[in-house]
Structure formats: structure tokens, C-alpha cells
mmCIF file of C-alpha atoms and ligand atoms in Angstrom:
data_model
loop_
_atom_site.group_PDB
_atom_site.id
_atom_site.type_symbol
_atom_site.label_atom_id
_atom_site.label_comp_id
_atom_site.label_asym_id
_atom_site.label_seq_id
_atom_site.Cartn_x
_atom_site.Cartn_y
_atom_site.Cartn_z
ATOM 1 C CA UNK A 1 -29.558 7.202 -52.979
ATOM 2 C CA UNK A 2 -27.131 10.165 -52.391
ATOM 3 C CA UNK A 3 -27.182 12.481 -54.947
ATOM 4 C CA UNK A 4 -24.890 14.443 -53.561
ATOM 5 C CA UNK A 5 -22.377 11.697 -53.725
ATOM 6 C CA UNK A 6 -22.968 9.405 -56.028
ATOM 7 C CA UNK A 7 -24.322 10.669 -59.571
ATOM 8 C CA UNK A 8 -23.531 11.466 -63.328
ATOM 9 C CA UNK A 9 -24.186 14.695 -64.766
ATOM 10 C CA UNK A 10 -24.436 14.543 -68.304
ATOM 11 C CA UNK A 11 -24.116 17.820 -70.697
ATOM 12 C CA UNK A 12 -24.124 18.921 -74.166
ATOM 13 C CA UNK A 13 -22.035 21.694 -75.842
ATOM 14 C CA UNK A 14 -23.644 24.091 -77.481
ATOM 15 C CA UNK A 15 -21.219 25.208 -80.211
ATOM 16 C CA UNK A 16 -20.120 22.159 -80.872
ATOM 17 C CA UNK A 17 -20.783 18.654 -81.872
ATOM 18 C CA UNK A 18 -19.899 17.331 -78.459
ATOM 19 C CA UNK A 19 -21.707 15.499 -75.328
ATOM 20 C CA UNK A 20 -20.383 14.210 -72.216
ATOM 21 C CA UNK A 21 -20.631 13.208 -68.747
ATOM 22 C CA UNK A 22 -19.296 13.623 -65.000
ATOM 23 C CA UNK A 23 -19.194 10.716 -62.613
ATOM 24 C CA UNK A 24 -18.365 11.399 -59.296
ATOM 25 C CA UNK A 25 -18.655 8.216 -57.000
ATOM 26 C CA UNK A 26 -18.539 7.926 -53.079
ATOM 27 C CA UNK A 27 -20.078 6.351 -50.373
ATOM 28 C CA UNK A 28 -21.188 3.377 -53.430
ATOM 29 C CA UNK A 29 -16.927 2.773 -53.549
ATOM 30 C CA UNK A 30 -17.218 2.369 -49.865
ATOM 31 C CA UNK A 31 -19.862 -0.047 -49.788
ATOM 32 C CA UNK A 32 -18.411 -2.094 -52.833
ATOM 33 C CA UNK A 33 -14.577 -2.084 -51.513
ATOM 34 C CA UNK A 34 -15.071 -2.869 -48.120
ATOM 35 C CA UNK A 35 -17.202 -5.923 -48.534
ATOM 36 C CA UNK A 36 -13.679 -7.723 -49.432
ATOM 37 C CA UNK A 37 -9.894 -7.332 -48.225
ATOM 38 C CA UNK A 38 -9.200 -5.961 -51.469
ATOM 39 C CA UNK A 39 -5.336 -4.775 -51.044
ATOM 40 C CA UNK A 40 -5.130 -1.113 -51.843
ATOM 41 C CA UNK A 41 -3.464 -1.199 -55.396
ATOM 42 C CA UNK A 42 -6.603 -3.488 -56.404
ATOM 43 C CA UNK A 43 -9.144 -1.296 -54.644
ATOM 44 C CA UNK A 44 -7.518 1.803 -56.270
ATOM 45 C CA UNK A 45 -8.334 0.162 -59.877
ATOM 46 C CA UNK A 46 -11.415 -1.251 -58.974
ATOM 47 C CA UNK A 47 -12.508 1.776 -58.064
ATOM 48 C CA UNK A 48 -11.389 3.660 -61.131
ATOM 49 C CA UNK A 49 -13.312 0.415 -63.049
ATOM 50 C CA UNK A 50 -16.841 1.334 -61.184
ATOM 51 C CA UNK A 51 -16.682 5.043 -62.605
ATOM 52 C CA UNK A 52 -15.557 3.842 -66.187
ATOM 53 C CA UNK A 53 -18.124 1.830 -66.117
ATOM 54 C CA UNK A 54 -20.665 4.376 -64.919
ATOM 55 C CA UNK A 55 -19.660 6.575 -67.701
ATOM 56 C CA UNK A 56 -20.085 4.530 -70.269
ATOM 57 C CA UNK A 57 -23.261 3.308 -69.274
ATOM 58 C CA UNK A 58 -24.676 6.887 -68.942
ATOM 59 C CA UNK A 59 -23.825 7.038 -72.456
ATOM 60 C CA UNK A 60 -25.904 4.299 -73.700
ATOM 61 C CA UNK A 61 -29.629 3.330 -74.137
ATOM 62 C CA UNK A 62 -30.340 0.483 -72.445
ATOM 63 C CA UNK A 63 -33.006 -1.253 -70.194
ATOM 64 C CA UNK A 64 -31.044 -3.981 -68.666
ATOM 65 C CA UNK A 65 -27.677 -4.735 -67.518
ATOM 66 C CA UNK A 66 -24.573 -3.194 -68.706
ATOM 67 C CA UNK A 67 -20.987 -4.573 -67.560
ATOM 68 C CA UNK A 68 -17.299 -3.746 -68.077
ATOM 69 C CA UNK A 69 -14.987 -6.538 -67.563
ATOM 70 C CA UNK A 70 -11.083 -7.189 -67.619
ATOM 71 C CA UNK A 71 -9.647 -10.198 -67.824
ATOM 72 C CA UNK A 72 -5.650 -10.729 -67.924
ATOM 73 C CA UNK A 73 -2.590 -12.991 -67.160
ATOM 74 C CA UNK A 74 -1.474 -10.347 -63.841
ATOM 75 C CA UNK A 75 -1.823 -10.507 -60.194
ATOM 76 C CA UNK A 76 -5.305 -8.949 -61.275
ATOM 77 C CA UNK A 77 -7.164 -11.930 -63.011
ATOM 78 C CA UNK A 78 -10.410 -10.438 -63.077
ATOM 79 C CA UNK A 79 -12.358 -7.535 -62.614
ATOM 80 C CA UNK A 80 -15.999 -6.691 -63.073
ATOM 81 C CA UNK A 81 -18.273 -3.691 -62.499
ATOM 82 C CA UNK A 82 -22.366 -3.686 -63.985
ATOM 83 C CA UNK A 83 -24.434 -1.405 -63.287
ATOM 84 C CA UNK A 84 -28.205 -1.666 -63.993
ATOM 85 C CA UNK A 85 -30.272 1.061 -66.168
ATOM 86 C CA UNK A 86 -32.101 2.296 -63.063
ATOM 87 C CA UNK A 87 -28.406 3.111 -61.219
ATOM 88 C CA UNK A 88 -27.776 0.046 -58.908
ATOM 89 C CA UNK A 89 -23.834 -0.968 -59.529
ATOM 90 C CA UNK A 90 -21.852 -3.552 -58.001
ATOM 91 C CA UNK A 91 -18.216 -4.545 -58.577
ATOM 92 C CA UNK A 92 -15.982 -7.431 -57.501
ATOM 93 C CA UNK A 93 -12.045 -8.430 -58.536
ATOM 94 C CA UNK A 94 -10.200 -11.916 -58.526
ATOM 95 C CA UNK A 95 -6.749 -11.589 -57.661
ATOM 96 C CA UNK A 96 -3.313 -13.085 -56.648
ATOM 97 C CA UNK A 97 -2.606 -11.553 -53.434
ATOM 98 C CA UNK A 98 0.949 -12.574 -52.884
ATOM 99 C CA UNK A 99 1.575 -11.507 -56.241
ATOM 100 C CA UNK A 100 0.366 -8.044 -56.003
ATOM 101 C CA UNK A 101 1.895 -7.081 -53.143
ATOM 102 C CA UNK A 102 5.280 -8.134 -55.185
ATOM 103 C CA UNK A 103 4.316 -6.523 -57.949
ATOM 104 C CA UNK A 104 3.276 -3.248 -56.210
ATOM 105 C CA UNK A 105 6.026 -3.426 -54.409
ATOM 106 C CA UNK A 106 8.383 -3.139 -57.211
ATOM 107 C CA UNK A 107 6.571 0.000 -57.863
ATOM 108 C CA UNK A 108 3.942 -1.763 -60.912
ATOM 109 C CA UNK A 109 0.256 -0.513 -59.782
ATOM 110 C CA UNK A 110 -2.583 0.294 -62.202
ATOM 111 C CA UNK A 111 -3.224 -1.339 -65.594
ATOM 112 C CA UNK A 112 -0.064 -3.060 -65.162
ATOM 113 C CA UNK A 113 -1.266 -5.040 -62.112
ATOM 114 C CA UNK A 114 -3.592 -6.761 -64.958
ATOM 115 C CA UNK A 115 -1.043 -8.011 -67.532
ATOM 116 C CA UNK A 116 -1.875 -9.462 -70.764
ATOM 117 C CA UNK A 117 -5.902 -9.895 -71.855
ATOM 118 C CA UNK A 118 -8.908 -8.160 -72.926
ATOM 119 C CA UNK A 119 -11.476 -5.855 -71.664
ATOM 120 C CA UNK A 120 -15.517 -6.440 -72.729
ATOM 121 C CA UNK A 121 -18.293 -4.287 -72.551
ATOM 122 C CA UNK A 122 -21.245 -6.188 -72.553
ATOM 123 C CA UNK A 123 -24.825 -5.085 -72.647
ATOM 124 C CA UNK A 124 -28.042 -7.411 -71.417
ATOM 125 C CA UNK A 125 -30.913 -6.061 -72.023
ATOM 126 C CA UNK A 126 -32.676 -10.113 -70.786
ATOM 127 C CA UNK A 127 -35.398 -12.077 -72.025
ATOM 128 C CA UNK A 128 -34.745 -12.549 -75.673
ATOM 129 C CA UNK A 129 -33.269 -9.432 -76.887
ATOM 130 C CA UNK A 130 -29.507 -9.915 -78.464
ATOM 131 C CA UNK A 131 -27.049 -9.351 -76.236
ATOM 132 C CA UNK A 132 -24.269 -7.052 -77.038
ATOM 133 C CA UNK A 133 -20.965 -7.517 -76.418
ATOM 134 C CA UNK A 134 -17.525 -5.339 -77.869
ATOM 135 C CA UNK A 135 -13.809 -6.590 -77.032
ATOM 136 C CA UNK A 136 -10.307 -5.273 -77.090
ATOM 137 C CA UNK A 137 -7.038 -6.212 -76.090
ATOM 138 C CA UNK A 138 -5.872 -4.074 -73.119
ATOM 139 C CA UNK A 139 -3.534 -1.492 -74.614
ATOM 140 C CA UNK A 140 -2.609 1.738 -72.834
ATOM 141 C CA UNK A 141 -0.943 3.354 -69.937
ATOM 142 C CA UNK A 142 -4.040 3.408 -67.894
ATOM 143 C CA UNK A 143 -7.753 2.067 -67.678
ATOM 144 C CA UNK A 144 -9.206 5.351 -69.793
ATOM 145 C CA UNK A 145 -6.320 4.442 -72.261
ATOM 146 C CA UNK A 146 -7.725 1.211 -72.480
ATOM 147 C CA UNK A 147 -11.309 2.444 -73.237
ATOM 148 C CA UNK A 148 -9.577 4.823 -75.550
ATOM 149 C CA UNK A 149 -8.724 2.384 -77.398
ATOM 150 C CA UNK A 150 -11.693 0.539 -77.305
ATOM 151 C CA UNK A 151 -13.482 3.233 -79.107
ATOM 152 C CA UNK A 152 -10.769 3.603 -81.333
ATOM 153 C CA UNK A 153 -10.881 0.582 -82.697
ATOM 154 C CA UNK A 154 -14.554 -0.598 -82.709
ATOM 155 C CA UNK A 155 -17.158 2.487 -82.304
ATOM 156 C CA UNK A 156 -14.520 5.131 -84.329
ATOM 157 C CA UNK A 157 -16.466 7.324 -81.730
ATOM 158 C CA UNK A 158 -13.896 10.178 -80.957
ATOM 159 C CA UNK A 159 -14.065 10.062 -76.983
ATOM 160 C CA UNK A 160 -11.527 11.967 -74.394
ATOM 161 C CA UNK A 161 -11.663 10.529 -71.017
ATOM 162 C CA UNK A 162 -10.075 10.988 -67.731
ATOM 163 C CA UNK A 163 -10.912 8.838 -64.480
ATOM 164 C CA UNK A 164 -9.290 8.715 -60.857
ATOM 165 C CA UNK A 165 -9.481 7.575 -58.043
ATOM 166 C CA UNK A 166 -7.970 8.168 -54.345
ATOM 167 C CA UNK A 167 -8.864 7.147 -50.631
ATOM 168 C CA UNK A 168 -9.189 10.194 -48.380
ATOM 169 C CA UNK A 169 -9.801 9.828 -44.565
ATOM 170 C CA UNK A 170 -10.827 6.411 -44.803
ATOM 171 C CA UNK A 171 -13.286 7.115 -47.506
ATOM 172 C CA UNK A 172 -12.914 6.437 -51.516
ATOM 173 C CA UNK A 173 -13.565 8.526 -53.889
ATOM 174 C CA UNK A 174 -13.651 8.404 -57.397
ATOM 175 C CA UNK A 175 -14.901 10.582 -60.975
ATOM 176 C CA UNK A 176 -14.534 10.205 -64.796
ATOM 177 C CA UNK A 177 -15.178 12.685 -66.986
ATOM 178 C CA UNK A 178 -15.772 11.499 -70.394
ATOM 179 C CA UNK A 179 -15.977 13.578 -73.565
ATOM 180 C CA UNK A 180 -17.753 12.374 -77.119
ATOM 181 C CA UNK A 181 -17.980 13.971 -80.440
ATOM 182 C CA UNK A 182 -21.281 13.325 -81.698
ATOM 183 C CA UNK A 183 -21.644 11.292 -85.218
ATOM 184 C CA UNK A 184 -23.833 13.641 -87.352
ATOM 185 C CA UNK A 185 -21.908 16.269 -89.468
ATOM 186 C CA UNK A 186 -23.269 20.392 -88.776
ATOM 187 C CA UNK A 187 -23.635 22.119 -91.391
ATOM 188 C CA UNK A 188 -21.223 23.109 -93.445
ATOM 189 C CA UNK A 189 -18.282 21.215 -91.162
ATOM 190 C CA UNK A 190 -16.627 18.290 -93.092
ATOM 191 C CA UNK A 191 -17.326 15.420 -90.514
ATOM 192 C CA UNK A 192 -13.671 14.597 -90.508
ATOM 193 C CA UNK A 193 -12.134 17.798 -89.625
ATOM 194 C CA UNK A 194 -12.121 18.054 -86.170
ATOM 195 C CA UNK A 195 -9.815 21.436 -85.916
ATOM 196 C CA UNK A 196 -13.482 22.892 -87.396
ATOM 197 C CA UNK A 197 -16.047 21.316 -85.080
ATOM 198 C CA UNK A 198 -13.695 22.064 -81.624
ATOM 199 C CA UNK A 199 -12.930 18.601 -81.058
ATOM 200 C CA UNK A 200 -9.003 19.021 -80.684
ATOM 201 C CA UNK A 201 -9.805 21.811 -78.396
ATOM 202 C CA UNK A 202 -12.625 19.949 -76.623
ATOM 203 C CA UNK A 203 -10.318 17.013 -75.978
ATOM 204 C CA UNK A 204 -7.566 19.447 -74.882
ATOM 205 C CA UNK A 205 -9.531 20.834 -72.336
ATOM 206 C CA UNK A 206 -10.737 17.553 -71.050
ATOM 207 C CA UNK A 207 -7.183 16.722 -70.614
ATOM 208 C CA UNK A 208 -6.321 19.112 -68.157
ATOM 209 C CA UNK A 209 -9.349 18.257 -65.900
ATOM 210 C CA UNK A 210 -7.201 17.298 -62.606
ATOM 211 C CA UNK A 211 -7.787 14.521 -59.896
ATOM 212 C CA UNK A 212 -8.763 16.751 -57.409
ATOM 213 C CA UNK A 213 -11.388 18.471 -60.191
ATOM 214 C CA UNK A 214 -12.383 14.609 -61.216
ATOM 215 C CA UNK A 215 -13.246 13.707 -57.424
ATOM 216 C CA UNK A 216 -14.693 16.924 -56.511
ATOM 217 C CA UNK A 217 -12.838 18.720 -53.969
ATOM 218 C CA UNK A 218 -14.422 22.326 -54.260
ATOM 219 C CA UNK A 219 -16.294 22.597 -57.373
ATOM 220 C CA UNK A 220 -19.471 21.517 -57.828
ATOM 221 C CA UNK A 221 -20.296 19.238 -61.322
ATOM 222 C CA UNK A 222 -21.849 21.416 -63.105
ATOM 223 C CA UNK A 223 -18.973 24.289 -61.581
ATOM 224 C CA UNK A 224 -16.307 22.308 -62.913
ATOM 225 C CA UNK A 225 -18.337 21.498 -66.253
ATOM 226 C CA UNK A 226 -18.772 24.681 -66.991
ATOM 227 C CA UNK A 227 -15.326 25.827 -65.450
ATOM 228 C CA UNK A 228 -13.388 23.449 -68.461
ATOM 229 C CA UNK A 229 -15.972 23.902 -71.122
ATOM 230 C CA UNK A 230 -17.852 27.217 -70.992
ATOM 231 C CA UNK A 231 -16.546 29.201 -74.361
ATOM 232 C CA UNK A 232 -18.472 26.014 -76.380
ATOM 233 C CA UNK A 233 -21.546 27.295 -74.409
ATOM 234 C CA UNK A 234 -22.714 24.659 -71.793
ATOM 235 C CA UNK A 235 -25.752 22.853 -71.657
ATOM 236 C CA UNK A 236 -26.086 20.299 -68.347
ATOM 237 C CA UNK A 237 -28.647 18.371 -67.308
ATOM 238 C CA UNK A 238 -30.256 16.732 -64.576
ATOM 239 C CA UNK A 239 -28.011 14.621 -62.472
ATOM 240 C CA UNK A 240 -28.705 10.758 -62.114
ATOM 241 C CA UNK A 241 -28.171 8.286 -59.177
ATOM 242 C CA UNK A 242 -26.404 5.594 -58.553
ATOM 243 C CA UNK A 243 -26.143 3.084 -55.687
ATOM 244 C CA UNK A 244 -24.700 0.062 -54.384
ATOM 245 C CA UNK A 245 -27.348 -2.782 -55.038
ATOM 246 C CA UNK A 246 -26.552 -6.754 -55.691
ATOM 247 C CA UNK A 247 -28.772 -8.709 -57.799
ATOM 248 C CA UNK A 248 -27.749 -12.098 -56.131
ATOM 249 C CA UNK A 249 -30.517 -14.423 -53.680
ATOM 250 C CA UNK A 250 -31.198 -17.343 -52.520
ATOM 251 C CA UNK A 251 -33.620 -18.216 -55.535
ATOM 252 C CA UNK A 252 -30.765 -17.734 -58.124
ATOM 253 C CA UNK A 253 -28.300 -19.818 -56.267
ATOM 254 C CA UNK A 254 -31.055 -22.690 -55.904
ATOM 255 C CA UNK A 255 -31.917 -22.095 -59.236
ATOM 256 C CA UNK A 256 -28.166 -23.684 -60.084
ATOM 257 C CA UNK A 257 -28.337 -26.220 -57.580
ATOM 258 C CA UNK A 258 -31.535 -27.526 -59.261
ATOM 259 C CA UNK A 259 -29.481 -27.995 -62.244
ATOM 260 C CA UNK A 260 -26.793 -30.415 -60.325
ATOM 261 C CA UNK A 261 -26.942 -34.048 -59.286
ATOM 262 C CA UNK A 262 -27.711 -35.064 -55.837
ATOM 263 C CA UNK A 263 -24.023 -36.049 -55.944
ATOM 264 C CA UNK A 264 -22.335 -33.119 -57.672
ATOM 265 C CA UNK A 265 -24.131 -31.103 -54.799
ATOM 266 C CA UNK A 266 -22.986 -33.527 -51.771
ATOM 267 C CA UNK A 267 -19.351 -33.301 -52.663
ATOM 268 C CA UNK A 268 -19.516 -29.583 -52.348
ATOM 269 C CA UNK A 269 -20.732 -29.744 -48.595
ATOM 270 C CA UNK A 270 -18.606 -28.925 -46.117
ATOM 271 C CA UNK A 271 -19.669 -29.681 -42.621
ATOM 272 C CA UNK A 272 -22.188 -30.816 -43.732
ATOM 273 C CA UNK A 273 -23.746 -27.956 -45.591
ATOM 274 C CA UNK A 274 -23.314 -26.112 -49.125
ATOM 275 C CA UNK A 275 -22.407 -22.544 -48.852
ATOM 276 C CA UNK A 276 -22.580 -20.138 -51.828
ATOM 277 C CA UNK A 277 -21.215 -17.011 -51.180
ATOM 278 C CA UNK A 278 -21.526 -14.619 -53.641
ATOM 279 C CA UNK A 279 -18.545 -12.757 -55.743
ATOM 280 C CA UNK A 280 -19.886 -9.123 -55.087
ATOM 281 C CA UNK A 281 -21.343 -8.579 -51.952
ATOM 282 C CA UNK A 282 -19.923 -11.244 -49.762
ATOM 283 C CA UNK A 283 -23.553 -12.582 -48.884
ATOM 284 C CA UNK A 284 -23.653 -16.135 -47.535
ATOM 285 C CA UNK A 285 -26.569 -18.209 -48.624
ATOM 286 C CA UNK A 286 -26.250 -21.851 -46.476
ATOM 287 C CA UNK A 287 -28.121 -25.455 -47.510
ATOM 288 C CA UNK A 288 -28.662 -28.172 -45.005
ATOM 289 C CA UNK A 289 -29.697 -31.571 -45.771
ATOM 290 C CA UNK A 290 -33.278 -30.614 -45.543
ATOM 291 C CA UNK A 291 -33.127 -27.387 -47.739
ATOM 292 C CA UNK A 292 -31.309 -29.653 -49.723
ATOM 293 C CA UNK A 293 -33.821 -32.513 -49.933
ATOM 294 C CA UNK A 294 -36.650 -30.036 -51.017
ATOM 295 C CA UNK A 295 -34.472 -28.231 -54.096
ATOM 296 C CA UNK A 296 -31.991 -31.425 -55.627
ATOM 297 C CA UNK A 297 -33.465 -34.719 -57.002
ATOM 298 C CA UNK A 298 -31.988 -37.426 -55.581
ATOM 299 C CA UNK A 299 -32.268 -39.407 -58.877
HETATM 300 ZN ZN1 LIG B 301 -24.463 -10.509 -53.973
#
């Protein structure tokens, strides 16, 4: 893992009811995007999708998986990002390519590349605990919009957020910096007035946070943390990792093919073998007749 390139870094105001986190993403975009031929309006909003959803999941408790996931009637059917409690994320998209490049090339990128639909947070935390999922229609300008809203309507968790994304020499680079006033009341501050707890200002602030700030360029996280947010007193702590990881094998994809008929499985040969290859990492797994034999009853 590169810390350097490829952390959060959350912090806590001091003077104010507020907590948030930086996400700056590198080399992990490179190792996600360039597994597919991902056209660059799709990687540019995939990309933004992998920090959202490395924000969000900094913000939460978990032990598990936790996944964002947009689904719409555009050129972008599909896109999903998860990242695992112990930093390994992975991302994948489903698109129309013919479409896109019509679409983008009436001058419709972002958000509106994904039409009509939903977006879903989901967390797994496996074996029998309750999984938790939130949805929301996809409303807004832009992805953050969309989260926005998200917490607007379901969490009524105030939360500023900004996320971009940009490939530079080759190389993509993404941050989001995301910005959450805290549920409990101070003392002696009405819970609802948010003039009184800094919360207009604190959102303000996070507003003016540039791309170039977002994806680094030359301030360091806690430089730029501290350069937006240092008359609430600044509070930051230690950086976590992430890194590109895919939970897929060859177990898991015999596990499904133990569920099939002998038949079901023999229609999906093709010369003569069964390839599964899988969404996000573009790993092959291959089943002759023999492999076969030993994983499907033939009854
Ligand atoms: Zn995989």
C-alpha cells in the first residue's frame, strides 16, 4: 500500500460540531481503470465513484463490505465501487459504448451519462448480521449532488462534499473531501441553528476547496485541511490505506457452477470450455471437461 498515494485522512474540528475526511486516490484508479477499455467520460466518473465511495466508507463502522452503486436508463447502466473495512477497493462500470461516445459528444459527460435510476449504499458486514442498504433516486448536477441528496433525504446528516477527478500524464487521479456536522447538540447551541455551531461557514469553506486542492497538486492533506479549516481549530488524524484488491477466485466461481445443471453449464461452453471472467479485475478463470466433471453433477 502507498500511503503516499492512496489514503483518507480523517479530522475533527475543534470549535465546532464538525468531522470530515480527505481522500486522495492514485495509483489504485490506475490499477482499477486500466483493467478495462473504459472510454474516458466513463473512467472520469468511475473514478470520481471510487473516492465517493472511499469517503463514505471512512465515515462508517463497519467490519465487512461496503458498496456504492448506480444504476440508470443512460449510456452508463451500471456502476459499482466496494471497498472492504481493511482498505482493499475495486470498481467496475457496464456501459453502452456507442452511446456514450454520442452522448459525450454532444457535450453530456458526468451524472448525465447515467440517466434516470437510483444510487444504493449498501453495507455487508457477512455471516448473519443484517445487511444494510439506503436508496435514492439520482438527483443533482453531479455525483456529490447525488450523495447530497442522499443524506438529505434519509440520514438528515448535514454533509458538504466535493469530489474530482482528472487524468494527468497518463496517470488518474482523484480526491473527495467530505464535511459532516455531528448529531449531538453542544451546549448551549440549539441543534438546529447551524449559523451558531459554524456549519454554514464550515460548508462554505468546503465549497471553495478546488480540483487541483482535491487531487493534491502542492499541498499536503493535512496542509490543505488545515489551509480551508484552521480558524475552527484542526484536529487530523492518522491517515489510512487503501488499495486495489479483488475478492473474486476460482472457488467462488465453482461455487456457482455447483449450483447449475450439467446442462445449464454445457450450453455456456464455448470451444469447448466455460470461461468466467470476472466484472472487476478482468481475471479469466477457464473449465474443461475434466474440471468440469469433478465440480457439476451430471444428474
Ligand atoms: Zn476479480
Amino acid at each position: 500500500m502507498s500511503l503516499a498515494s492512496d489514503f483518507v485522512q480523517g479530522f475533527q474540528l475543534e470549535n465546532a460540531p464538525i468531522r470530515g475526511r480527505l481522500v486522495r486516490l492514485g495509483p489504485v484508479l490506475d490499477e482499477i481503470l486500466t483493467r478495462h477499455a473504459y472510454p474516458l467520460p466513463v473512467a472520469q466518473l468511475l473514478a470520481e465513484t471510487v473516492a465517493l465511495t472511499a469517503a463514505l466508507a471512512a465515515a462508517l463502522k463497519y467490519e465487512g463490505v461496503f458498496t456504492l452503486q448506480t444504476r440508470g436508463d443512460g449510456p452508463v447502466r451500471m456502476m459499482v465501487a466496494d471497498v472492504s473495512s481493511d482498505g482493499k477497493i475495486r470498481a467496475t462500470a457496464q456501459f453502452d459504448a456507442a452511446l456514450v461516445e454520442q452522448i459525450a459528444g454532444a457535450g453530456w459527460t458526468g451524472v448525465a451519462l447515467l440517466g434516470k435510476g437510483h444510487l444504493a449504499f449498501t453495507v455487508d458486514q457477512g455471516g448473519d448480521t443484517e445487511r444494510y442498504q439506503g436508496l435514492v433516486e439520482l438527483r443533482g448536477k453531479n455525483l456529490s449532488e447525488c450523495v447530497q441528496y442522499y443524506f438529505q433525504q434519509s440520514e438528515q446528516l448535514p454533509t458538504a462534499l466535493m469530489v474530482g477527478a482528472e487524468q494527468q500524464d497518463g496517470h488518474w487521479r482523484a480526491g473527495a473531501l467530505m464535511v459532516q456536522k455531528m448529531p449531538t447538540a453542544q451546549k448551549g447551541i440549539p441543534a438546529n441553528d447551524d449559523d451558531a455551531d459554524g456549519w454554514d461557514h464550515a460548508r462554505a469553506v468546503t465549497a471553495t476547496c478546488s480540483l487541483a486542492e482535491l487531487l493534491g497538486g502542492d499541498v499536503t492533506a493535512p496542509g490543505l485541511i488545515y489551509r480551508l479549516f484552521h480558524e475552527f481549530g484542526v484536529r487530523v488524524f492518522d491517515p489510512t490505506a487503501f488499495a486495489f484488491q479483488c475478492r473474486c477466485s476460482r472457488e467462488r466461481v465453482e461455487t456457482v457452477l455447483k449450483s447449475m445443471s450439467w446442462d445449464d453449464v454445457q450450453h455456456m461452453k464455448i470451444d469447448g470450455v466455460v470461461t468466467a471472467t470476472c466484472d472487476f479485475c478482468s481475471t479469466s478463470y477457464r473449465f474443461d471437461d475434466a474440471d468440469l466433471s469433478l465440480i457439476v453433477s451430471d444428474t
